[in-house]
């Protein structure tokens, strides 16, 4: 793959990566979604924006990336499925369109639940300057990378091989969805 993982085929993901920007040194500001995404959209540490508990709303004093880009004429949209970052979090500020997965049930939602409306929005706005933010749990392979890393300490080599195979299958599944 584009990032050096040589086992799971990822032809479609690799094509996307070639035309994008890759950040090789990234650090999450929190171990869970709401404070991390708040940091991404405000460029501030959790200690500054204080969104550090479930259902905590961003302060009206904080300015989001979407608000800034909108001031400069960008069309802005967010298509969200999971992570507790519904419009109630306040992170919808500055977005012309803020779509949260149907019924607010991210665990049972399909990636298509946000990808179809996101692609429709993108087609309508592709000739304009735009900021599109997509978030879904679906980008996590069926077998999480953490399980593979943690299982490498497991003396059961067959279990490790199965977990790696599950991870590779997750990569294949995600890659197929990018055709």
PDB file of N, CA and C in Angstrom, residues 47-93:
ATOM      1  N   UNK A  47      -7.403  20.894  26.173  1.00  0.00           N
ATOM      2  CA  UNK A  47      -7.319  21.747  27.368  1.00  0.00           C
ATOM      3  C   UNK A  47      -7.789  23.179  27.081  1.00  0.00           C
ATOM      4  N   UNK A  48      -7.738  23.602  25.822  1.00  0.00           N
ATOM      5  CA  UNK A  48      -8.194  24.950  25.450  1.00  0.00           C
ATOM      6  C   UNK A  48      -9.676  24.968  25.110  1.00  0.00           C
ATOM      7  N   UNK A  49     -10.146  24.008  24.312  1.00  0.00           N
ATOM      8  CA  UNK A  49     -11.569  24.049  23.924  1.00  0.00           C
ATOM      9  C   UNK A  49     -12.488  23.398  24.954  1.00  0.00           C
ATOM     10  N   UNK A  50     -11.941  22.597  25.848  1.00  0.00           N
ATOM     11  CA  UNK A  50     -12.676  22.013  26.980  1.00  0.00           C
ATOM     12  C   UNK A  50     -13.802  21.048  26.612  1.00  0.00           C
ATOM     13  N   UNK A  51     -13.831  20.545  25.401  1.00  0.00           N
ATOM     14  CA  UNK A  51     -14.813  19.522  25.035  1.00  0.00           C
ATOM     15  C   UNK A  51     -14.174  18.183  25.392  1.00  0.00           C
ATOM     16  N   UNK A  52     -14.398  17.775  26.648  1.00  0.00           N
ATOM     17  CA  UNK A  52     -13.699  16.612  27.173  1.00  0.00           C
ATOM     18  C   UNK A  52     -14.583  15.603  27.887  1.00  0.00           C
ATOM     19  N   UNK A  53     -15.886  15.777  27.779  1.00  0.00           N
ATOM     20  CA  UNK A  53     -16.829  14.802  28.334  1.00  0.00           C
ATOM     21  C   UNK A  53     -17.929  14.563  27.307  1.00  0.00           C
ATOM     22  N   UNK A  54     -18.571  13.401  27.380  1.00  0.00           N
ATOM     23  CA  UNK A  54     -19.654  13.132  26.427  1.00  0.00           C
ATOM     24  C   UNK A  54     -20.742  14.204  26.508  1.00  0.00           C
ATOM     25  N   UNK A  55     -21.288  14.524  25.377  1.00  0.00           N
ATOM     26  CA  UNK A  55     -22.380  15.496  25.252  1.00  0.00           C
ATOM     27  C   UNK A  55     -21.979  16.930  25.593  1.00  0.00           C
ATOM     28  N   UNK A  56     -20.688  17.186  25.737  1.00  0.00           N
ATOM     29  CA  UNK A  56     -20.233  18.561  25.982  1.00  0.00           C
ATOM     30  C   UNK A  56     -20.293  19.323  24.663  1.00  0.00           C
ATOM     31  N   UNK A  57     -20.832  20.521  24.726  1.00  0.00           N
ATOM     32  CA  UNK A  57     -20.981  21.348  23.533  1.00  0.00           C
ATOM     33  C   UNK A  57     -19.825  22.339  23.443  1.00  0.00           C
ATOM     34  N   UNK A  58     -19.382  22.598  22.235  1.00  0.00           N
ATOM     35  CA  UNK A  58     -18.314  23.564  22.003  1.00  0.00           C
ATOM     36  C   UNK A  58     -18.795  24.960  22.399  1.00  0.00           C
ATOM     37  N   UNK A  59     -17.918  25.735  23.005  1.00  0.00           N
ATOM     38  CA  UNK A  59     -18.240  27.098  23.439  1.00  0.00           C
ATOM     39  C   UNK A  59     -18.523  27.980  22.222  1.00  0.00           C
ATOM     40  N   UNK A  60     -19.416  28.929  22.415  1.00  0.00           N
ATOM     41  CA  UNK A  60     -19.711  29.891  21.347  1.00  0.00           C
ATOM     42  C   UNK A  60     -18.502  30.767  21.028  1.00  0.00           C
ATOM     43  N   UNK A  61     -17.530  30.828  21.924  1.00  0.00           N
ATOM     44  CA  UNK A  61     -16.321  31.628  21.705  1.00  0.00           C
ATOM     45  C   UNK A  61     -15.348  30.963  20.741  1.00  0.00           C
ATOM     46  N   UNK A  62     -15.469  29.649  20.575  1.00  0.00           N
ATOM     47  CA  UNK A  62     -14.575  28.919  19.675  1.00  0.00           C
ATOM     48  C   UNK A  62     -14.975  29.177  18.226  1.00  0.00           C
ATOM     49  N   UNK A  63     -13.996  29.248  17.353  1.00  0.00           N
ATOM     50  CA  UNK A  63     -14.241  29.429  15.919  1.00  0.00           C
ATOM     51  C   UNK A  63     -13.822  28.142  15.223  1.00  0.00           C
ATOM     52  N   UNK A  64     -14.671  27.648  14.332  1.00  0.00           N
ATOM     53  CA  UNK A  64     -14.367  26.401  13.634  1.00  0.00           C
ATOM     54  C   UNK A  64     -13.793  26.668  12.243  1.00  0.00           C
ATOM     55  N   UNK A  65     -13.109  25.683  11.743  1.00  0.00           N
ATOM     56  CA  UNK A  65     -12.557  25.755  10.391  1.00  0.00           C
ATOM     57  C   UNK A  65     -13.667  26.028   9.375  1.00  0.00           C
ATOM     58  N   UNK A  66     -14.790  25.375   9.534  1.00  0.00           N
ATOM     59  CA  UNK A  66     -15.898  25.583   8.595  1.00  0.00           C
ATOM     60  C   UNK A  66     -16.370  27.037   8.611  1.00  0.00           C
ATOM     61  N   UNK A  67     -16.415  27.650   9.785  1.00  0.00           N
ATOM     62  CA  UNK A  67     -16.826  29.055   9.870  1.00  0.00           C
ATOM     63  C   UNK A  67     -15.846  29.961   9.124  1.00  0.00           C
ATOM     64  N   UNK A  68     -14.562  29.700   9.282  1.00  0.00           N
ATOM     65  CA  UNK A  68     -13.546  30.512   8.606  1.00  0.00           C
ATOM     66  C   UNK A  68     -13.631  30.334   7.095  1.00  0.00           C
ATOM     67  N   UNK A  69     -13.699  29.081   6.659  1.00  0.00           N
ATOM     68  CA  UNK A  69     -13.763  28.825   5.215  1.00  0.00           C
ATOM     69  C   UNK A  69     -15.032  29.412   4.593  1.00  0.00           C
ATOM     70  N   UNK A  70     -16.125  29.350   5.323  1.00  0.00           N
ATOM     71  CA  UNK A  70     -17.380  29.928   4.817  1.00  0.00           C
ATOM     72  C   UNK A  70     -17.232  31.438   4.615  1.00  0.00           C
ATOM     73  N   UNK A  71     -16.514  32.101   5.524  1.00  0.00           N
ATOM     74  CA  UNK A  71     -16.265  33.535   5.375  1.00  0.00           C
ATOM     75  C   UNK A  71     -15.507  33.856   4.086  1.00  0.00           C
ATOM     76  N   UNK A  72     -14.693  32.916   3.637  1.00  0.00           N
ATOM     77  CA  UNK A  72     -13.908  33.097   2.418  1.00  0.00           C
ATOM     78  C   UNK A  72     -14.600  32.528   1.176  1.00  0.00           C
ATOM     79  N   UNK A  73     -15.888  32.257   1.297  1.00  0.00           N
ATOM     80  CA  UNK A  73     -16.667  31.867   0.137  1.00  0.00           C
ATOM     81  C   UNK A  73     -16.739  30.380  -0.168  1.00  0.00           C
ATOM     82  N   UNK A  74     -16.191  29.572   0.693  1.00  0.00           N
ATOM     83  CA  UNK A  74     -16.255  28.128   0.470  1.00  0.00           C
ATOM     84  C   UNK A  74     -17.643  27.596   0.781  1.00  0.00           C
ATOM     85  N   UNK A  75     -18.062  26.604   0.013  1.00  0.00           N
ATOM     86  CA  UNK A  75     -19.242  25.814   0.357  1.00  0.00           C
ATOM     87  C   UNK A  75     -18.756  24.781   1.361  1.00  0.00           C
ATOM     88  N   UNK A  76     -19.529  24.517   2.402  1.00  0.00           N
ATOM     89  CA  UNK A  76     -19.079  23.625   3.464  1.00  0.00           C
ATOM     90  C   UNK A  76     -20.137  22.572   3.767  1.00  0.00           C
ATOM     91  N   UNK A  77     -19.674  21.353   3.960  1.00  0.00           N
ATOM     92  CA  UNK A  77     -20.603  20.273   4.297  1.00  0.00           C
ATOM     93  C   UNK A  77     -19.889  19.239   5.153  1.00  0.00           C
ATOM     94  N   UNK A  78     -20.651  18.640   6.050  1.00  0.00           N
ATOM     95  CA  UNK A  78     -20.158  17.543   6.879  1.00  0.00           C
ATOM     96  C   UNK A  78     -21.176  16.415   6.793  1.00  0.00           C
ATOM     97  N   UNK A  79     -20.680  15.230   6.592  1.00  0.00           N
ATOM     98  CA  UNK A  79     -21.511  14.026   6.572  1.00  0.00           C
ATOM     99  C   UNK A  79     -20.927  13.109   7.627  1.00  0.00           C
ATOM    100  N   UNK A  80     -21.691  12.911   8.691  1.00  0.00           N
ATOM    101  CA  UNK A  80     -21.200  12.275   9.909  1.00  0.00           C
ATOM    102  C   UNK A  80     -22.011  11.030  10.224  1.00  0.00           C
ATOM    103  N   UNK A  81     -21.321   9.983  10.626  1.00  0.00           N
ATOM    104  CA  UNK A  81     -22.006   8.785  11.095  1.00  0.00           C
ATOM    105  C   UNK A  81     -21.215   8.213  12.261  1.00  0.00           C
ATOM    106  N   UNK A  82     -21.453   8.738  13.438  1.00  0.00           N
ATOM    107  CA  UNK A  82     -20.822   8.209  14.635  1.00  0.00           C
ATOM    108  C   UNK A  82     -20.000   9.225  15.385  1.00  0.00           C
ATOM    109  N   UNK A  83     -19.456   8.764  16.489  1.00  0.00           N
ATOM    110  CA  UNK A  83     -18.521   9.560  17.253  1.00  0.00           C
ATOM    111  C   UNK A  83     -19.122  10.606  18.164  1.00  0.00           C
ATOM    112  N   UNK A  84     -20.442  10.651  18.292  1.00  0.00           N
ATOM    113  CA  UNK A  84     -21.041  11.638  19.179  1.00  0.00           C
ATOM    114  C   UNK A  84     -20.851  13.067  18.708  1.00  0.00           C
ATOM    115  N   UNK A  85     -20.667  13.240  17.397  1.00  0.00           N
ATOM    116  CA  UNK A  85     -20.444  14.597  16.881  1.00  0.00           C
ATOM    117  C   UNK A  85     -21.655  15.073  16.073  1.00  0.00           C
ATOM    118  N   UNK A  86     -22.812  14.863  16.678  1.00  0.00           N
ATOM    119  CA  UNK A  86     -24.046  15.334  16.061  1.00  0.00           C
ATOM    120  C   UNK A  86     -24.095  16.854  16.134  1.00  0.00           C
ATOM    121  N   UNK A  87     -25.109  17.440  15.532  1.00  0.00           N
ATOM    122  CA  UNK A  87     -25.249  18.900  15.541  1.00  0.00           C
ATOM    123  C   UNK A  87     -25.324  19.434  16.971  1.00  0.00           C
ATOM    124  N   UNK A  88     -25.784  18.615  17.902  1.00  0.00           N
ATOM    125  CA  UNK A  88     -25.870  19.028  19.302  1.00  0.00           C
ATOM    126  C   UNK A  88     -24.522  19.344  19.933  1.00  0.00           C
ATOM    127  N   UNK A  89     -23.448  18.882  19.313  1.00  0.00           N
ATOM    128  CA  UNK A  89     -22.109  19.161  19.832  1.00  0.00           C
ATOM    129  C   UNK A  89     -21.673  20.592  19.529  1.00  0.00           C
ATOM    130  N   UNK A  90     -22.379  21.242  18.621  1.00  0.00           N
ATOM    131  CA  UNK A  90     -22.020  22.591  18.203  1.00  0.00           C
ATOM    132  C   UNK A  90     -21.029  22.608  17.059  1.00  0.00           C
ATOM    133  N   UNK A  91     -20.528  21.440  16.661  1.00  0.00           N
ATOM    134  CA  UNK A  91     -19.552  21.390  15.576  1.00  0.00           C
ATOM    135  C   UNK A  91     -20.189  21.588  14.209  1.00  0.00           C
ATOM    136  N   UNK A  92     -21.481  21.738  14.165  1.00  0.00           N
ATOM    137  CA  UNK A  92     -22.174  22.015  12.907  1.00  0.00           C
ATOM    138  C   UNK A  92     -22.032  23.477  12.477  1.00  0.00           C
ATOM    139  N   UNK A  93     -21.543  24.325  13.370  1.00  0.00           N
ATOM    140  CA  UNK A  93     -21.399  25.751  13.048  1.00  0.00           C
ATOM    141  C   UNK A  93     -20.481  25.953  11.850  1.00  0.00           C
TER     142      UNK A  93
END
